[in-house]
């Protein structure tokens, strides 16, 4: 782990670290916010997964999360959204390749060597964070858009690993929307049955843990009807008896203005669960 940025922020430190990832076979960058409480005691960790086209920088510079993380004594870890570097495959378009890892383990060439973001965010990255930083074993996870999809899938596939999960404008049913069709066909192949293991709507039907899902969705989001479709998750949770708090926010779009408006509520939600 090599620290490449450090900034004083709300009494704590916003840092960016670089490390060699065995899982992704490349160097990765990750933002780590250490609240002032981390100077004297171990703190719980909130993992944030960003959306399409983002790096580790978008969340740490635009969301304003540090203020609330400092208030509640939560370490916030924000990794990049995909592997990067020489030899890492890419493709035309913003929704496949670099910046669009989709938090799955790719099985198809040329993606399978590097694009294993699910294993990275659920296994390798937490192991590094818990080794190098003053953390407790309490974890939470959240994300936006593609990252919201990643957060929901990570929580639903790993009962007991996270104390809480939330999302902003998540892709809840990638097997049923164009973004998911494009990415999954490339990363996972043509067998649509295998896609279901990476779809929150499918996973919630048989979830082994009834971890409540907190979701904020802007009603003015340009992607609402075509790519996000929160009504599919609402229906699946209702059918399965899975707890869901879906808040439709009038006037809000898909941008970081939306995230910055409600990130404080999400961090407070996670802090309560992390303390429990």
Short mmCIF file of C-alpha atoms in Angstrom, two decimals:
data_model
loop_
_atom_site.label_atom_id
_atom_site.label_comp_id
_atom_site.label_asym_id
_atom_site.label_seq_id
_atom_site.Cartn_x
_atom_site.Cartn_y
_atom_site.Cartn_z
CA UNK A 1 0.00 0.00 0.00
CA UNK A 2 1.42 3.37 -1.09
CA UNK A 3 -0.27 6.62 -0.05
CA UNK A 4 -0.38 9.04 -2.98
CA UNK A 5 -2.73 11.74 -1.59
CA UNK A 6 -3.51 13.14 1.85
CA UNK A 7 -5.80 16.07 2.73
CA UNK A 8 -7.02 17.31 6.11
CA UNK A 9 -10.83 17.20 6.08
CA UNK A 10 -13.39 17.71 8.87
CA UNK A 11 -10.82 16.88 11.53
CA UNK A 12 -9.79 13.67 9.80
CA UNK A 13 -7.82 12.78 6.65
CA UNK A 14 -8.94 12.05 3.13
CA UNK A 15 -6.31 9.79 1.64
CA UNK A 16 -5.82 7.99 -1.67
CA UNK A 17 -3.79 4.79 -1.76
CA UNK A 18 -2.34 2.70 -4.56
CA UNK A 19 -1.67 -1.00 -4.35
CA UNK A 20 -0.98 -3.99 -6.56
CA UNK A 21 -4.10 -6.14 -6.78
CA UNK A 22 -3.60 -9.88 -7.11
CA UNK A 23 -7.31 -10.31 -7.91
CA UNK A 24 -7.34 -7.83 -10.78
CA UNK A 25 -3.72 -8.28 -11.93
CA UNK A 26 -3.09 -4.53 -12.03
CA UNK A 27 -2.47 -1.54 -9.78
CA UNK A 28 -5.57 -0.09 -8.13
CA UNK A 29 -6.36 3.18 -6.40
CA UNK A 30 -8.72 3.55 -3.47
CA UNK A 31 -9.94 6.53 -1.48
CA UNK A 32 -9.89 6.11 2.32
CA UNK A 33 -11.41 8.70 4.65
CA UNK A 34 -10.15 8.37 8.23
CA UNK A 35 -12.37 10.28 10.68
CA UNK A 36 -10.78 11.97 13.71
CA UNK A 37 -11.94 9.09 15.94
CA UNK A 38 -9.56 6.76 14.06
CA UNK A 39 -6.61 8.51 15.72
CA UNK A 40 -7.51 6.89 19.05
CA UNK A 41 -9.69 3.85 18.36
CA UNK A 42 -10.71 1.34 15.72
CA UNK A 43 -13.69 2.42 13.61
CA UNK A 44 -16.27 0.59 11.47
CA UNK A 45 -16.05 0.80 7.68
CA UNK A 46 -18.50 1.89 5.00
CA UNK A 47 -17.58 0.73 1.49
CA UNK A 48 -18.81 2.95 -1.34
CA UNK A 49 -19.08 1.63 -4.91
CA UNK A 50 -19.24 4.28 -7.64
CA UNK A 51 -21.05 4.18 -10.97
CA UNK A 52 -20.24 4.11 -14.67
CA UNK A 53 -17.31 6.28 -15.84
CA UNK A 54 -16.23 7.05 -12.26
CA UNK A 55 -12.89 6.58 -10.50
CA UNK A 56 -12.10 6.74 -6.78
CA UNK A 57 -12.13 10.53 -7.12
CA UNK A 58 -15.79 11.20 -7.92
CA UNK A 59 -17.24 10.25 -4.57
CA UNK A 60 -14.49 11.70 -2.39
CA UNK A 61 -14.57 15.09 -4.15
CA UNK A 62 -18.31 15.52 -4.90
CA UNK A 63 -20.46 13.75 -2.31
CA UNK A 64 -19.51 15.68 0.83
CA UNK A 65 -19.51 12.45 2.79
CA UNK A 66 -16.50 13.29 4.98
CA UNK A 67 -18.48 15.68 7.18
CA UNK A 68 -20.92 12.95 8.15
CA UNK A 69 -18.28 10.23 8.42
CA UNK A 70 -16.42 12.46 10.90
CA UNK A 71 -19.61 13.07 12.85
CA UNK A 72 -20.34 9.36 13.22
CA UNK A 73 -16.80 7.98 13.40
CA UNK A 74 -16.98 5.88 10.24
CA UNK A 75 -14.10 5.07 7.88
CA UNK A 76 -15.26 5.42 4.26
CA UNK A 77 -13.52 3.37 1.57
CA UNK A 78 -14.16 4.26 -2.09
CA UNK A 79 -12.37 2.07 -4.65
CA UNK A 80 -12.09 2.59 -8.39
CA UNK A 81 -14.84 1.10 -10.57
CA UNK A 82 -12.71 -1.19 -12.73
CA UNK A 83 -9.19 -2.47 -13.27
CA UNK A 84 -6.88 -0.11 -15.18
CA UNK A 85 -3.44 -0.05 -16.72
CA UNK A 86 -1.40 -1.41 -19.58
CA UNK A 87 -2.86 -4.64 -20.90
CA UNK A 88 -6.27 -4.22 -19.25
CA UNK A 89 -8.96 -4.71 -21.95
CA UNK A 90 -11.23 -1.84 -22.92
CA UNK A 91 -13.99 -1.29 -25.49
CA UNK A 92 -15.80 1.55 -27.20
CA UNK A 93 -18.51 3.20 -25.15
CA UNK A 94 -18.72 4.30 -21.55
CA UNK A 95 -20.74 1.29 -20.37
CA UNK A 96 -18.21 -1.50 -21.00
CA UNK A 97 -14.52 -1.83 -20.17
CA UNK A 98 -12.61 0.81 -18.22
CA UNK A 99 -14.85 2.58 -15.72
CA UNK A 100 -17.53 -0.08 -16.13
CA UNK A 101 -16.48 -3.17 -14.20
CA UNK A 102 -20.08 -3.85 -13.04
CA UNK A 103 -18.82 -5.55 -9.86
CA UNK A 104 -19.01 -9.06 -11.33
CA UNK A 105 -16.40 -11.77 -11.86
CA UNK A 106 -16.01 -11.95 -15.63
CA UNK A 107 -15.81 -15.44 -17.12
CA UNK A 108 -15.29 -14.54 -20.79
CA UNK A 109 -12.15 -13.56 -22.70
CA UNK A 110 -10.62 -11.02 -22.85
CA UNK A 111 -12.20 -9.79 -19.62
CA UNK A 112 -11.73 -12.71 -17.23
CA UNK A 113 -8.07 -12.07 -16.35
CA UNK A 114 -8.67 -8.59 -14.92
CA UNK A 115 -12.39 -7.93 -14.51
CA UNK A 116 -13.06 -9.60 -11.16
CA UNK A 117 -14.40 -6.59 -9.29
CA UNK A 118 -16.77 -8.65 -7.14
CA UNK A 119 -13.93 -10.63 -5.57
CA UNK A 120 -11.92 -7.43 -5.25
CA UNK A 121 -14.54 -5.42 -3.33
CA UNK A 122 -15.82 -8.29 -1.18
CA UNK A 123 -12.56 -10.08 -0.37
CA UNK A 124 -9.22 -8.55 -1.35
CA UNK A 125 -9.98 -4.91 -0.57
CA UNK A 126 -11.54 -5.54 2.88
CA UNK A 127 -8.58 -7.73 3.78
CA UNK A 128 -6.18 -4.91 2.91
CA UNK A 129 -8.23 -2.25 4.70
CA UNK A 130 -8.51 -4.33 7.85
CA UNK A 131 -4.76 -5.00 7.79
CA UNK A 132 -3.49 -1.47 7.19
CA UNK A 133 -6.08 0.72 8.97
CA UNK A 134 -7.61 0.87 12.48
CA UNK A 135 -10.88 -0.89 11.71
CA UNK A 136 -13.36 -2.97 13.60
CA UNK A 137 -15.00 -5.99 11.96
CA UNK A 138 -18.23 -4.04 11.37
CA UNK A 139 -18.81 -3.34 7.66
CA UNK A 140 -21.51 -1.60 5.63
CA UNK A 141 -21.81 -1.09 1.89
CA UNK A 142 -23.44 1.48 -0.39
CA UNK A 143 -23.15 2.78 -3.94
CA UNK A 144 -24.60 4.69 -6.85
CA UNK A 145 -26.08 3.42 -10.12
CA UNK A 146 -23.77 0.59 -11.29
CA UNK A 147 -22.25 0.81 -7.81
CA UNK A 148 -25.68 0.56 -6.24
CA UNK A 149 -26.12 -2.66 -8.17
CA UNK A 150 -22.75 -3.81 -6.85
CA UNK A 151 -23.63 -2.94 -3.24
CA UNK A 152 -26.96 -4.78 -3.35
CA UNK A 153 -25.44 -7.86 -4.96
CA UNK A 154 -22.51 -7.94 -2.52
CA UNK A 155 -24.84 -7.74 0.47
CA UNK A 156 -27.37 -10.26 -0.84
CA UNK A 157 -24.70 -12.80 -1.81
CA UNK A 158 -22.82 -12.53 1.52
CA UNK A 159 -25.19 -12.90 4.47
CA UNK A 160 -23.57 -11.77 7.69
CA UNK A 161 -20.72 -9.85 6.04
CA UNK A 162 -22.36 -6.41 6.15
CA UNK A 163 -24.38 -4.76 8.91
CA UNK A 164 -26.28 -2.59 6.43
CA UNK A 165 -26.70 -1.79 2.74
CA UNK A 166 -28.02 1.20 0.82
CA UNK A 167 -27.98 2.58 -2.70
CA UNK A 168 -28.64 5.68 -4.77
CA UNK A 169 -30.41 5.06 -8.10
CA UNK A 170 -29.19 1.45 -8.37
CA UNK A 171 -29.45 -0.79 -11.43
CA UNK A 172 -31.66 -3.27 -9.58
CA UNK A 173 -32.35 -5.69 -12.45
CA UNK A 174 -29.40 -5.74 -14.87
CA UNK A 175 -30.76 -8.89 -16.54
CA UNK A 176 -33.74 -6.83 -17.70
CA UNK A 177 -32.20 -3.53 -18.86
CA UNK A 178 -29.87 -2.46 -21.71
CA UNK A 179 -26.86 -1.59 -19.53
CA UNK A 180 -26.94 -5.04 -17.99
CA UNK A 181 -27.55 -6.85 -21.26
CA UNK A 182 -24.51 -5.23 -22.85
CA UNK A 183 -22.14 -5.73 -19.92
CA UNK A 184 -23.27 -9.22 -18.93
CA UNK A 185 -23.10 -10.55 -22.49
CA UNK A 186 -19.48 -9.39 -22.68
CA UNK A 187 -18.35 -10.34 -19.18
CA UNK A 188 -20.46 -13.45 -18.50
CA UNK A 189 -21.39 -14.90 -21.91
CA UNK A 190 -24.69 -15.87 -23.50
CA UNK A 191 -26.16 -18.10 -20.79
CA UNK A 192 -28.75 -15.81 -19.24
CA UNK A 193 -29.27 -18.19 -16.33
CA UNK A 194 -25.77 -17.37 -15.07
CA UNK A 195 -26.65 -13.67 -15.16
CA UNK A 196 -29.20 -14.12 -12.38
CA UNK A 197 -26.45 -14.56 -9.78
CA UNK A 198 -25.57 -10.87 -10.35
CA UNK A 199 -29.10 -9.42 -10.26
CA UNK A 200 -30.58 -8.00 -7.03
CA UNK A 201 -34.17 -8.66 -8.13
CA UNK A 202 -33.33 -12.33 -8.64
CA UNK A 203 -31.23 -12.63 -5.48
CA UNK A 204 -33.79 -11.09 -3.15
CA UNK A 205 -36.29 -13.84 -3.93
CA UNK A 206 -34.23 -16.44 -2.02
CA UNK A 207 -32.06 -14.26 0.20
CA UNK A 208 -30.79 -16.12 3.26
CA UNK A 209 -30.67 -12.90 5.29
CA UNK A 210 -33.39 -10.25 5.49
CA UNK A 211 -31.01 -7.30 5.58
CA UNK A 212 -33.14 -4.17 5.05
CA UNK A 213 -32.51 -2.35 1.76
CA UNK A 214 -32.43 1.47 1.83
CA UNK A 215 -32.72 3.07 -1.61
CA UNK A 216 -33.08 6.68 -2.75
CA UNK A 217 -34.19 7.28 -6.34
CA UNK A 218 -34.67 10.62 -8.08
CA UNK A 219 -37.94 10.99 -9.98
CA UNK A 220 -36.25 13.29 -12.54
CA UNK A 221 -33.56 10.71 -13.31
CA UNK A 222 -33.17 10.33 -17.08
CA UNK A 223 -32.39 6.63 -16.63
CA UNK A 224 -35.31 5.83 -14.35
CA UNK A 225 -37.67 4.12 -16.80
CA UNK A 226 -35.13 2.41 -19.06
CA UNK A 227 -32.14 1.36 -16.95
CA UNK A 228 -33.01 1.53 -13.24
CA UNK A 229 -36.63 0.35 -12.89
CA UNK A 230 -36.95 0.35 -9.08
CA UNK A 231 -40.50 -0.96 -9.36
CA UNK A 232 -39.05 -4.37 -10.21
CA UNK A 233 -37.22 -4.50 -6.89
CA UNK A 234 -40.25 -3.21 -5.02
CA UNK A 235 -42.34 -6.03 -6.48
CA UNK A 236 -39.71 -8.69 -5.78
CA UNK A 237 -39.26 -7.54 -2.17
CA UNK A 238 -43.00 -7.47 -1.63
CA UNK A 239 -43.36 -11.00 -3.00
CA UNK A 240 -40.45 -12.30 -0.89
CA UNK A 241 -41.27 -10.37 2.27
CA UNK A 242 -37.88 -8.69 2.14
CA UNK A 243 -37.64 -5.31 3.94
CA UNK A 244 -37.23 -2.40 1.51
CA UNK A 245 -37.33 1.35 2.13
CA UNK A 246 -37.54 2.92 -1.33
CA UNK A 247 -37.73 6.70 -1.28
CA UNK A 248 -38.69 8.41 -4.53
CA UNK A 249 -37.27 11.94 -4.48
CA UNK A 250 -39.20 14.51 -6.51
CA UNK A 251 -37.08 16.74 -8.73
CA UNK A 252 -33.78 14.90 -8.26
CA UNK A 253 -31.75 13.46 -11.13
CA UNK A 254 -28.87 10.96 -11.45
CA UNK A 255 -26.06 13.34 -10.54
CA UNK A 256 -23.86 13.88 -7.51
CA UNK A 257 -26.09 16.82 -6.55
CA UNK A 258 -28.62 14.12 -5.71
CA UNK A 259 -26.11 12.03 -3.76
CA UNK A 260 -24.78 15.04 -1.84
CA UNK A 261 -28.34 15.94 -0.81
CA UNK A 262 -28.98 12.66 1.02
CA UNK A 263 -25.58 11.11 1.78
CA UNK A 264 -25.82 12.36 5.35
CA UNK A 265 -28.98 10.34 5.90
CA UNK A 266 -27.38 7.24 4.44
CA UNK A 267 -24.26 7.53 6.60
CA UNK A 268 -26.43 8.03 9.70
CA UNK A 269 -28.39 4.89 8.73
CA UNK A 270 -25.19 2.89 8.38
CA UNK A 271 -23.67 4.32 11.57
CA UNK A 272 -26.66 3.12 13.58
CA UNK A 273 -26.31 -0.40 12.18
CA UNK A 274 -22.53 -0.40 12.56
CA UNK A 275 -22.80 0.53 16.23
CA UNK A 276 -25.34 -2.26 16.80
#
